[in-house]
XYZ file of C-alpha atoms in Angstrom:
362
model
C 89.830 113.639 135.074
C 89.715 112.049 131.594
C 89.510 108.125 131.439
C 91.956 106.438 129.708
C 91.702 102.720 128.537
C 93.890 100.817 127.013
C 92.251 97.297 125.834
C 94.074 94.430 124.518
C 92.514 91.484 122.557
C 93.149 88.289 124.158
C 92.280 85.442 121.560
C 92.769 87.505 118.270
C 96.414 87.559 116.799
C 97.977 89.434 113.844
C 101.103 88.184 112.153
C 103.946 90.725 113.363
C 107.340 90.712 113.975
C 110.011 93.910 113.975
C 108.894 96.156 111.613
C 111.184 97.947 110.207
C 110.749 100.880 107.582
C 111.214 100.175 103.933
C 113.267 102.957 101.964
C 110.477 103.688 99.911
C 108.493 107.112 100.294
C 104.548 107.082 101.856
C 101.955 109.350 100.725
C 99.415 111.518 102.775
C 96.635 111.973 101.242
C 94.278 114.858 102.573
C 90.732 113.716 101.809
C 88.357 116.459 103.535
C 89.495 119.744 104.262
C 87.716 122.749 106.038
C 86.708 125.961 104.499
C 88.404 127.862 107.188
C 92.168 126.085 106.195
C 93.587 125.508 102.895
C 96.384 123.754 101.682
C 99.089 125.010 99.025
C 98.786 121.813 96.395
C 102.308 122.662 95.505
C 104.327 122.919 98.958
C 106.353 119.354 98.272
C 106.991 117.123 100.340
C 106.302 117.129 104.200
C 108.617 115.471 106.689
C 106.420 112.967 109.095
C 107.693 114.172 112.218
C 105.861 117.653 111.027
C 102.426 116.225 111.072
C 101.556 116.638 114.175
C 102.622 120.146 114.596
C 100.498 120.604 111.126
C 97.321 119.579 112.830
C 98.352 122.204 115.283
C 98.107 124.559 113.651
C 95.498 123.219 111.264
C 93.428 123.550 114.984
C 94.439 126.878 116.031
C 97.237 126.308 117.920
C 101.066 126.865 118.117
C 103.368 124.650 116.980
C 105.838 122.741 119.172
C 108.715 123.997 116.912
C 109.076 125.638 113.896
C 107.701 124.516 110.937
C 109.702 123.773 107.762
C 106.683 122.595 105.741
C 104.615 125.512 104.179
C 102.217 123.950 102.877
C 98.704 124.840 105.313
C 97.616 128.052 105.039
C 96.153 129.858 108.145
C 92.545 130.509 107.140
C 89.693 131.775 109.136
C 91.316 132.753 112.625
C 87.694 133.055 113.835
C 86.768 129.955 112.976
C 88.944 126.250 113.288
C 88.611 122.336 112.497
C 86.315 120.839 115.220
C 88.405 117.723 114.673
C 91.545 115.831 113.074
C 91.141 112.138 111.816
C 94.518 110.338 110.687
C 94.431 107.018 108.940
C 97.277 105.220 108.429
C 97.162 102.576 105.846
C 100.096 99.598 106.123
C 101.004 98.055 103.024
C 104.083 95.581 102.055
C 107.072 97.447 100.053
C 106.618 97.675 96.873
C 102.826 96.392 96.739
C 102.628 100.015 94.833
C 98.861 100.138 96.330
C 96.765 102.454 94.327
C 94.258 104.119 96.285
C 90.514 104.001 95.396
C 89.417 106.821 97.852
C 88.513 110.271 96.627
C 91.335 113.471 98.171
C 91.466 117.210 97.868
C 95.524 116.806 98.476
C 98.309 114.701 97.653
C 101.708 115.221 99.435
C 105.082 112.741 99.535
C 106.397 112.024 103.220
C 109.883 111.990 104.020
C 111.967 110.976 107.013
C 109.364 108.153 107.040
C 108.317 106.915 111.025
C 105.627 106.263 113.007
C 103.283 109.626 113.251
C 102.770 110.426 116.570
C 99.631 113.135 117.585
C 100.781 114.070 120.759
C 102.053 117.472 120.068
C 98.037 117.989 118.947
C 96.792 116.565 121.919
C 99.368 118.546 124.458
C 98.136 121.598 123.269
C 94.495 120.641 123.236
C 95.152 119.706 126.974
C 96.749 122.747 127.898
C 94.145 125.048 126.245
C 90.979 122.837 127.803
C 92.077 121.015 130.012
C 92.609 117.204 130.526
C 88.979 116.224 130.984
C 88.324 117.713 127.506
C 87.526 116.808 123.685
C 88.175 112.817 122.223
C 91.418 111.449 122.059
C 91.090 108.088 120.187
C 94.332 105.982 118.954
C 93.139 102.432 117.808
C 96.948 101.060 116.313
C 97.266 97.018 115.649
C 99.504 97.062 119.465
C 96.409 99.057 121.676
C 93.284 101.336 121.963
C 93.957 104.176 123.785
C 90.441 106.173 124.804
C 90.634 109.611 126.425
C 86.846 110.939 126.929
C 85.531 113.207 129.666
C 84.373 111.345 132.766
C 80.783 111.758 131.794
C 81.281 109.831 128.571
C 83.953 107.328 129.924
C 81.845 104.002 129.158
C 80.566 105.444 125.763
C 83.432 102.722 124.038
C 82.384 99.878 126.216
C 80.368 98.130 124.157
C 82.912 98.207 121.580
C 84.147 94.107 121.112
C 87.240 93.066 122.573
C 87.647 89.388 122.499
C 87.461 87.076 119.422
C 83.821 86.447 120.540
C 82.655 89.703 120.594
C 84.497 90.571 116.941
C 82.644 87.855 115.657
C 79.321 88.878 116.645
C 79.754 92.272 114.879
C 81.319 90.464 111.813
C 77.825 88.310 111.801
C 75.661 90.931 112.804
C 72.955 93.709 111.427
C 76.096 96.351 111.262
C 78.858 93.816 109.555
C 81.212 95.364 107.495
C 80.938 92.541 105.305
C 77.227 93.854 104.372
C 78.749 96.692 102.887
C 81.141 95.190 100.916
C 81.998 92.496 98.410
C 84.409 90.093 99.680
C 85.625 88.404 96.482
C 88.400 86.131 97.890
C 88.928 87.138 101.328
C 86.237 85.302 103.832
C 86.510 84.908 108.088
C 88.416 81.731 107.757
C 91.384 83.082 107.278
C 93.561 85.010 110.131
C 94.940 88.031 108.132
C 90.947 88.118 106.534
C 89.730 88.257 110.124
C 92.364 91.020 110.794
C 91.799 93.678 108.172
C 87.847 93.184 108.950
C 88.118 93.287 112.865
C 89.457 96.391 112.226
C 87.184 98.104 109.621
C 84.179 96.900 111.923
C 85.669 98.220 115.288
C 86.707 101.665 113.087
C 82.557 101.466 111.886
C 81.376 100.679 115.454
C 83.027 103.595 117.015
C 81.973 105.954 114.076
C 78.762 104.576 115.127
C 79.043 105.308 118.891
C 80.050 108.755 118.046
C 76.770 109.666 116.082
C 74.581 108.427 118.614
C 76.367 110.796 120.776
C 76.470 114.543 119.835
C 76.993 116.272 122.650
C 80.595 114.678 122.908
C 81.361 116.057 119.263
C 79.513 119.646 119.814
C 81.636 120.621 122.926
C 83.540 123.314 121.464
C 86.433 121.114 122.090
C 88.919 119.923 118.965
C 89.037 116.273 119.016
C 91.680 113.981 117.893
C 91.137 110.523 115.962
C 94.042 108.071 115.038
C 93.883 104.804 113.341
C 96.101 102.471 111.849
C 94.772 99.730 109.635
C 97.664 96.708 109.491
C 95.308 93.926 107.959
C 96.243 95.112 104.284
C 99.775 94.540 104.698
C 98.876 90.929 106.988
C 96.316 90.188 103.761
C 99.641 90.918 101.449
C 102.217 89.197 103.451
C 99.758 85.856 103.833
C 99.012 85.111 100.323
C 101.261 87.485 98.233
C 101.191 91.061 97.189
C 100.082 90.084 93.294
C 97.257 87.670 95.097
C 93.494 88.251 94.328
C 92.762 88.552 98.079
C 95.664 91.140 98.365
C 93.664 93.034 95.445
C 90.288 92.340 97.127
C 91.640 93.606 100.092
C 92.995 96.708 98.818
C 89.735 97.295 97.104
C 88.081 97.014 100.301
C 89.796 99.501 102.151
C 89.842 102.311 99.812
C 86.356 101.589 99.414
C 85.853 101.617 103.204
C 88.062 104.757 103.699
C 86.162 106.882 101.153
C 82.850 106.075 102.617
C 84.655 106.583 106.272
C 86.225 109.825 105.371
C 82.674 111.101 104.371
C 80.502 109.972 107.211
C 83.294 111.763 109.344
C 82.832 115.285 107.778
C 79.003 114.679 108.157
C 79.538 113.675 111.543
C 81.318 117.067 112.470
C 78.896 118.741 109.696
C 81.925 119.361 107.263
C 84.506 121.082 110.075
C 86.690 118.170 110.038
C 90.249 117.644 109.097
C 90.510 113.875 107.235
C 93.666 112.408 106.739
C 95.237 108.546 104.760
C 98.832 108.121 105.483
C 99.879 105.229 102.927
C 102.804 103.683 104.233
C 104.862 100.921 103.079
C 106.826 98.477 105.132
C 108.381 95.560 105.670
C 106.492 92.067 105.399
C 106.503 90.120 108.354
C 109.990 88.099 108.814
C 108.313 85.382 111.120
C 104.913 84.524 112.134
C 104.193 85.338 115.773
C 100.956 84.871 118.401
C 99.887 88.354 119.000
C 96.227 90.285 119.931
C 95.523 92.377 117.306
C 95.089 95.413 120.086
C 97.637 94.005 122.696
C 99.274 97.012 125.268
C 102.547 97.748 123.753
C 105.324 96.855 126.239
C 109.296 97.635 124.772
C 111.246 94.357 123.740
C 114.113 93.316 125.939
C 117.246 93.663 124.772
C 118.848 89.659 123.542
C 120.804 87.767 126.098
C 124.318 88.875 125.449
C 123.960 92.163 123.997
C 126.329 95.236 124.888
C 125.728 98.210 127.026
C 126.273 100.706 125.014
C 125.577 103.314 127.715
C 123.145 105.432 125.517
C 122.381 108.317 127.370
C 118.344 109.216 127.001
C 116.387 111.269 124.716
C 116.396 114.744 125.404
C 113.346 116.883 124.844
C 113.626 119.365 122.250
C 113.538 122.329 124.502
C 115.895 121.778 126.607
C 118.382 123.655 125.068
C 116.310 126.492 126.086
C 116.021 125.969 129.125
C 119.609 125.130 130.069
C 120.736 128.723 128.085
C 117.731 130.834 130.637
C 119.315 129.036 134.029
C 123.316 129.386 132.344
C 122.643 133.108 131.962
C 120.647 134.090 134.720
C 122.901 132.320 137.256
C 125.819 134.120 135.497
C 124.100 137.752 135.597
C 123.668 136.881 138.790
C 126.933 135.878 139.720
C 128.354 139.220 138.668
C 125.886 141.698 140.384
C 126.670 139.768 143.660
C 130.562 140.515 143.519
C 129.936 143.705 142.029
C 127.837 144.658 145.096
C 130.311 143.027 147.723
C 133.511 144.415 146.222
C 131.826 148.073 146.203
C 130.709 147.685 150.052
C 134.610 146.130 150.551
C 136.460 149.046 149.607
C 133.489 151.953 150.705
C 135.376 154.653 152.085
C 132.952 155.320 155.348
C 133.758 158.733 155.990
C 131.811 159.353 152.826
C 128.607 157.942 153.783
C 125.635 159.974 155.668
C 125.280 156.758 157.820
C 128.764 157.405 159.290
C 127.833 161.406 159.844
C 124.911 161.133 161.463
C 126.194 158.468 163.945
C 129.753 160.199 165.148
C 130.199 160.300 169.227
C 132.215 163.259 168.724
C 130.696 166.509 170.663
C 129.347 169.187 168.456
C 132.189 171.855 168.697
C 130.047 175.441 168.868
């Protein structure tokens, strides 16, 4: 079975609090692309709750639903992405960020919401098995790891206490080698947070390449990050700041050179993807792990039952017209059988010939 860890840090905090979505429209930008897809540079703009079924596809597989967006085009069907990275990039509304990272594609997202890869990852299940391929989502609430049980403790190395971050921030690999800070430095908490999270991002890129056999399986693999210290950077010292510019230099700096080493990595066969989004600065400052298990917020003393019934999933409309019909069809032939045996005339059956008592008159 595959291993799945979810790893929270302890003595690191984030500033946070209810994030709710600005009205103003992300970007995804597609920065590597296979030979074996293409995408149409003119398809418009893709919903977010479509991505996921686009990497789907983009892998060989069939969607959950279908799609509205036509923008991929089907390719090679011999030949499919050996993996999907997603970057998502939080910024304050109206920062107006302007990326620094080379892409092949630009597209506008609507219906703006957290993108969610399980769709990908059901199907990748369902076609392998659980025990196959990567599943990595590293998100500012958790690290979720799903390896096969052979390479379960490949991550466990990777720092996850303030302790351990601060080794790799001081170390051979820092991220700060490979970058000029300008304005932003480790004494600050939203610095600390945008660089704990390039350098655990360029530790596991660095896990990965030591490892080859994990990404030459013959498996797709599926990579998810979300980088939240650019909008923590912005909220701290303003969105016009010099470390707010210094910060968004550094990540478009990091995420071109990151996008790169992650083709190499899967020698040009993988799917690279920077969601820009923009939201909401933080309302109050809270204590809070940068990688902390998500739990849902209780509802506030006082607050009404509104009796909400619960999400349904998508198919069950499907499955409630298959079990309405059959029991139906079935409902029918049964009467139809017993009123036809009811009113049988028996003197018209062989059954009631060959069994008459009455003697054979010569």
């Amino acid at each position: 079975m595959a291993a799945t860890v979810v790893v929270g840090f302890t003595e690191l905090f984030i500033l946070s609090c209810f994030l709710a979505l600005a009205s103003s429209t992300s970007t995804l930008y597609v920065t590597h692309i296979p030979d074996c897809i293409s995408f149409n540079e003119g398809a418009g703009a893709i919903s977010s709750d479509e991505i996921s079924d686009v990497v789907s596809v983009a892998l060989g597989f069939t969607p959950s639903k279908e799609l509205r967006w036509s923008g991929l085009s089907q390719g090679d069907l011999f030949k499919r992405p050996s993996a999907n990275v997603l970057v998502a990039v939080q910024s304050v509304s109206g920062s107006e960020v302007q990326p620094s990272f080379a892409s092949q594609r630009k597209y506008v997202i609507t219906n703006t919401g957290a993108v969610q890869m399980e769709n990908a990852r059901m199907s990748i299940s369902k076609a392998y098995g659980e025990d196959a391929g990567v599943y990595f989502d590293l998100t500012s609430d958790s690290k979720e790891i799903k390896l096969p049980l052979k390479y379960q403790s490949l991550f466990k190395d990777l720092p996850a206490t303030l302790k351990g971050i601060s080794t790799s921030l001081h170390g051979d690999l820092s991220i700060l080698l490979d970058f000029q800070q300008g304005s932003l430095n480790l004494s600050g908490v939203a610095d600390t947070v945008l660089f704990s999270e390039l350098q655990l991002m360029k530790n596991m890129l660095l896990e990965l390449s030591e490892n080859q056999g994990l990404i030459q399986d013959g498996v797709p693999d599926l990579y998810s990050f979300t980088i939240s210290g650019l909008r923590a950077v912005q909220t701290e010292y303003g969105v016009e700041s010099e470390q707010a510019k210094d910060a968004s230099r550094i990540v478009g700096q990091f995420l071109d050179q990151f996008s790169s080493a992650f083709a190499a990595l899967y020698e040009n066969n993988a799917l690279v993807e920077i969601l820009l989004t923009d939201v909401e600065s933080y309302s109050r400052r809270l204590s809070r792990s940068i990688l902390q298990a998500a739990t849902p917020s209780p509802a506030p003393p006082g607050a009404p039952d509104l009796n909400v019934a619960g999400t349904y999933d998508e198919n069950w409309p499907v499955f409630f017209n298959i079990f309405l019909w059959l029991g139906v069809t079935l409902t029918i032939t049964v009467l139809a059988v017993a009123h036809l045996l009811w009113y049988m005339d028996p003197g018209d059956t062989i059954i009631y010939r060959m069994t008459s008592q009455r003697m054979k008159m010569d």
